[in-house]
Amino acid sequence: MSVAFRVSGNADLRMRNTFGVAARAPLLVEVDDAAALPEVFARHVAGGPPPLLLGGGSNLLFASDPEGVVLSLAARRRQVLADDGILGIVRADAGVVWHDFVLWTLGQGYAGAENLALIPGTVGAAPIQNIGAYGVEVRDLVHVVEAWEPASGRRLRLDREACAFAYRDSLFKREADRYIVTAVEFALPRTPALRLDYAGIGEELAAMGVDAPTPALVCEAVCRIRRRKLPDPAVVGNAGSFFKNPIVPAAQAAALQAAHPGLPQFAAGDDALRKLSAAWMIDACGWKGHRDGDAGVSPQHALVLVNHGHATGAALLALARGIADSVRARFGVELEPEPRIVGARW
Ligand code: EPU
């Protein structure tokens, strides 16, 4: 078999994480074909700590160097597997850049992914934290997740149900290290069912002079909002929202609403629970635009931690803990990080 992977020692990961923090991998293995994973594991992983699977590096923070092998899946095929004129089944390898995939699906005449435009990262990472924005989550589109299970050596096809998706969560996040997502199949309609209800989308389309929205125009509106509201990781290091919006019992949400009438609350898919705006609480504690050296909170969005240059992962983590402490003290609410923290416990 031809070798379908490339190995480098003491690899620099700074350009491979969107926070842009310094980190090095003892061994980086770039896998061009997922079929080579058993060989990669046998040769480079067996007996060592679990490997770290690195996609676009847009949802992790290196608090220290990873201990084990770092794996990067480089395959980038995209294909239409089936199309009955109503629904298409499209497949993309884990290494495909998510935003490129969104644009490609729209170009193929499929709807559904337009609200998820411009989310950094790869297709393979999308189901892990069930990426979401503007009222849509990737679970709404997933047909099957293809994965490889190192412990059993099995290749698996997990349907949407089996992925156990929840808000910014899935089986793959809960059982980190158990599966390697190798590709994702999506079910996408040809007839759009546009989701324009999330705050800001309708206004943006109106500002663009659009009165007959299409998926491509919604995609453009989402891109404009994101470019305005969120710092671009190519310009200033960040990993998007650093904290999840906390989900609390409805009674606690009601008490918080009475004490803080401005605190935005959202449905949480269960009447007994409410989702609170973490950004608002962090902002209310005065963190927006704060800087500790090069570790800071974006002046654009209170939920986004930023690296102004040479912040270490440890400094960003310390800042995040300070933010969580002040939100706990003022609101009695526990914040949880959204990105995976490598090399430290939250
Ligand atoms: N707000 C503030 N201060 C700020 C920013 C926001 O008070 O600096 C308040 C405003 O009241 C605003 C509310 O927070 O109305 C909500 O803000 P926004 O619409 O930006 O949404 P979010 O809840 O902060 C979530 C996702 C984002 C996603 C947006 C839009 C999470 C953790 N974050 O943010 O996802 O783009 O909704 O759908 O669920 C990500 O996960 O990395 C991410 C960027």
CSV table of N, CA, C and O in Angstrom, one decimal, residues 233-280:
chain,number,residue,atom,x,y,z
A,233,PRO,N,-10.1,35.7,12.8
A,233,PRO,CA,-8.9,35.0,13.4
A,233,PRO,C,-7.7,35.2,12.6
A,233,PRO,O,-6.6,35.1,13.1
A,234,ALA,N,-7.9,35.6,11.3
A,234,ALA,CA,-6.7,35.9,10.4
A,234,ALA,C,-6.0,37.2,10.9
A,234,ALA,O,-4.8,37.4,10.6
A,235,VAL,N,-6.8,38.0,11.6
A,235,VAL,CA,-6.2,39.3,12.0
A,235,VAL,C,-5.8,39.3,13.5
A,235,VAL,O,-4.8,39.8,13.8
A,236,VAL,N,-6.7,38.8,14.3
A,236,VAL,CA,-6.4,38.7,15.7
A,236,VAL,C,-6.9,37.3,16.2
A,236,VAL,O,-8.0,36.9,16.0
A,237,GLY,N,-5.9,36.6,16.8
A,237,GLY,CA,-6.2,35.2,17.2
A,237,GLY,C,-7.4,35.1,18.1
A,237,GLY,O,-7.5,35.8,19.1
A,238,ASN,N,-8.2,34.2,17.8
A,238,ASN,CA,-9.4,33.9,18.6
A,238,ASN,C,-10.0,32.5,18.2
A,238,ASN,O,-9.7,32.0,17.2
A,239,ALA,N,-10.9,32.0,19.1
A,239,ALA,CA,-11.6,30.7,18.8
A,239,ALA,C,-13.1,30.9,18.8
A,239,ALA,O,-13.8,30.0,19.2
A,240,GLY,N,-13.6,32.1,18.3
A,240,GLY,CA,-15.0,32.3,18.4
A,240,GLY,C,-15.5,32.4,19.8
A,240,GLY,O,-14.7,32.8,20.7
A,241,SER,N,-16.7,32.1,20.1
A,241,SER,CA,-17.2,32.2,21.5
A,241,SER,C,-16.4,31.3,22.4
A,241,SER,O,-16.2,30.1,22.1
A,242,PHE,N,-15.9,31.9,23.4
A,242,PHE,CA,-15.0,31.1,24.3
A,242,PHE,C,-15.9,30.3,25.3
A,242,PHE,O,-15.5,29.3,25.8
A,243,PHE,N,-17.1,30.9,25.6
A,243,PHE,CA,-18.0,30.2,26.6
A,243,PHE,C,-19.3,29.8,25.9
A,243,PHE,O,-19.7,30.5,25.0
A,244,LYS,N,-19.9,28.7,26.4
A,244,LYS,CA,-21.2,28.4,25.9
A,244,LYS,C,-22.2,29.3,26.6
A,244,LYS,O,-22.0,29.8,27.7
A,245,ASN,N,-23.4,29.5,26.0
A,245,ASN,CA,-24.4,30.2,26.7
A,245,ASN,C,-25.0,29.2,27.7
A,245,ASN,O,-25.4,28.1,27.4
A,246,PRO,N,-25.0,29.6,29.0
A,246,PRO,CA,-25.3,28.6,30.1
A,246,PRO,C,-26.8,28.3,30.0
A,246,PRO,O,-27.7,29.2,29.8
A,247,ILE,N,-27.1,27.1,30.3
A,247,ILE,CA,-28.5,26.6,30.4
A,247,ILE,C,-28.9,26.4,31.8
A,247,ILE,O,-28.1,25.7,32.5
A,248,VAL,N,-29.9,27.1,32.3
A,248,VAL,CA,-30.2,27.0,33.7
A,248,VAL,C,-31.7,26.7,33.9
A,248,VAL,O,-32.5,26.9,33.0
A,249,PRO,N,-32.1,26.2,35.1
A,249,PRO,CA,-33.5,25.9,35.4
A,249,PRO,C,-34.3,27.2,35.2
A,249,PRO,O,-33.9,28.3,35.5
A,250,ALA,N,-35.6,27.1,34.7
A,250,ALA,CA,-36.4,28.2,34.4
A,250,ALA,C,-36.6,29.1,35.6
A,250,ALA,O,-36.7,30.3,35.5
A,251,ALA,N,-36.7,28.5,36.8
A,251,ALA,CA,-37.0,29.3,38.0
A,251,ALA,C,-35.8,30.2,38.3
A,251,ALA,O,-36.0,31.4,38.6
A,252,GLN,N,-34.6,29.7,38.1
A,252,GLN,CA,-33.4,30.6,38.3
A,252,GLN,C,-33.3,31.7,37.2
A,252,GLN,O,-33.0,32.8,37.5
A,253,ALA,N,-33.8,31.3,36.0
A,253,ALA,CA,-33.8,32.3,34.9
A,253,ALA,C,-34.8,33.4,35.2
A,253,ALA,O,-34.5,34.6,35.0
A,254,ALA,N,-35.9,33.0,35.8
A,254,ALA,CA,-36.9,34.0,36.1
A,254,ALA,C,-36.4,35.0,37.2
A,254,ALA,O,-36.6,36.2,37.2
A,255,ALA,N,-35.7,34.4,38.2
A,255,ALA,CA,-35.1,35.2,39.3
A,255,ALA,C,-34.1,36.2,38.7
A,255,ALA,O,-34.0,37.4,39.1
A,256,LEU,N,-33.3,35.7,37.8
A,256,LEU,CA,-32.2,36.5,37.2
A,256,LEU,C,-32.9,37.6,36.4
A,256,LEU,O,-32.4,38.8,36.3
A,257,GLN,N,-34.0,37.3,35.7
A,257,GLN,CA,-34.7,38.3,34.8
A,257,GLN,C,-35.2,39.4,35.7
A,257,GLN,O,-35.1,40.6,35.3
A,258,ALA,N,-35.7,39.0,36.9
A,258,ALA,CA,-36.3,40.1,37.8
A,258,ALA,C,-35.1,41.0,38.3
A,258,ALA,O,-35.3,42.2,38.4
A,259,ALA,N,-34.0,40.4,38.6
A,259,ALA,CA,-32.9,41.2,39.1
A,259,ALA,C,-32.1,41.9,38.0
A,259,ALA,O,-31.6,43.0,38.3
A,260,HIS,N,-32.1,41.4,36.8
A,260,HIS,CA,-31.4,42.0,35.7
A,260,HIS,C,-32.3,42.0,34.4
A,260,HIS,O,-32.1,41.1,33.6
A,261,PRO,N,-33.2,42.9,34.3
A,261,PRO,CA,-34.2,42.9,33.2
A,261,PRO,C,-33.5,42.9,31.8
A,261,PRO,O,-34.2,42.4,30.9
A,262,GLY,N,-32.3,43.3,31.7
A,262,GLY,CA,-31.7,43.4,30.3
A,262,GLY,C,-31.1,42.1,29.9
A,262,GLY,O,-30.8,41.9,28.7
A,263,LEU,N,-31.0,41.1,30.8
A,263,LEU,CA,-30.2,39.9,30.5
A,263,LEU,C,-31.0,39.1,29.4
A,263,LEU,O,-32.1,38.5,29.7
A,264,PRO,N,-30.5,38.9,28.2
A,264,PRO,CA,-31.3,38.2,27.2
A,264,PRO,C,-31.4,36.7,27.5
A,264,PRO,O,-30.4,36.1,28.0
A,265,GLN,N,-32.5,36.1,27.3
A,265,GLN,CA,-32.8,34.7,27.6
A,265,GLN,C,-33.4,34.1,26.3
A,265,GLN,O,-34.1,34.7,25.6
A,266,PHE,N,-33.1,32.8,26.1
A,266,PHE,CA,-33.6,32.1,24.9
A,266,PHE,C,-34.2,30.8,25.3
A,266,PHE,O,-33.8,30.2,26.4
A,267,ALA,N,-35.0,30.3,24.4
A,267,ALA,CA,-35.6,28.9,24.7
A,267,ALA,C,-34.4,27.9,24.6
A,267,ALA,O,-33.4,28.1,24.0
A,268,ALA,N,-34.5,26.8,25.4
A,268,ALA,CA,-33.5,25.9,25.5
A,268,ALA,C,-34.0,24.5,25.0
A,268,ALA,O,-33.3,23.5,25.3
A,269,GLY,N,-35.1,24.5,24.3
A,269,GLY,CA,-35.6,23.2,23.8
A,269,GLY,C,-36.3,22.4,24.8
A,269,GLY,O,-36.6,21.2,24.6
A,270,ASP,N,-36.6,22.9,26.0
A,270,ASP,CA,-37.2,22.2,27.1
A,270,ASP,C,-37.8,23.3,28.0
A,270,ASP,O,-37.0,24.2,28.4
A,271,ASP,N,-39.1,23.2,28.3
A,271,ASP,CA,-39.8,24.3,29.1
A,271,ASP,C,-39.2,24.5,30.4
A,271,ASP,O,-39.3,25.6,31.0
A,272,ALA,N,-38.5,23.5,31.0
A,272,ALA,CA,-38.0,23.6,32.4
A,272,ALA,C,-36.7,24.3,32.4
A,272,ALA,O,-36.1,24.6,33.5
A,273,LEU,N,-36.1,24.6,31.2
A,273,LEU,CA,-34.8,25.2,31.1
A,273,LEU,C,-34.8,26.5,30.3
A,273,LEU,O,-35.7,26.7,29.4
A,274,ARG,N,-33.8,27.4,30.5
A,274,ARG,CA,-33.7,28.6,29.7
A,274,ARG,C,-32.2,28.8,29.4
A,274,ARG,O,-31.3,28.4,30.3
A,275,LYS,N,-31.9,29.3,28.2
A,275,LYS,CA,-30.5,29.6,27.9
A,275,LYS,C,-30.2,31.1,28.1
A,275,LYS,O,-31.0,31.9,27.7
A,276,LEU,N,-29.1,31.4,28.8
A,276,LEU,CA,-28.8,32.8,29.1
A,276,LEU,C,-27.7,33.3,28.2
A,276,LEU,O,-26.9,32.5,27.8
A,277,SER,N,-27.7,34.6,27.9
A,277,SER,CA,-26.6,35.2,27.1
A,277,SER,C,-25.3,35.4,28.0
A,277,SER,O,-25.3,36.2,28.9
A,278,ALA,N,-24.4,34.5,27.7
A,278,ALA,CA,-23.1,34.6,28.4
A,278,ALA,C,-22.4,36.0,28.1
A,278,ALA,O,-21.8,36.6,29.0
A,279,ALA,N,-22.5,36.4,26.8
A,279,ALA,CA,-21.9,37.7,26.4
A,279,ALA,C,-22.4,38.8,27.2
A,279,ALA,O,-21.6,39.7,27.7
A,280,TRP,N,-23.7,38.9,27.5
A,280,TRP,CA,-24.3,40.0,28.2
A,280,TRP,C,-23.7,40.0,29.6
A,280,TRP,O,-23.4,41.1,30.2
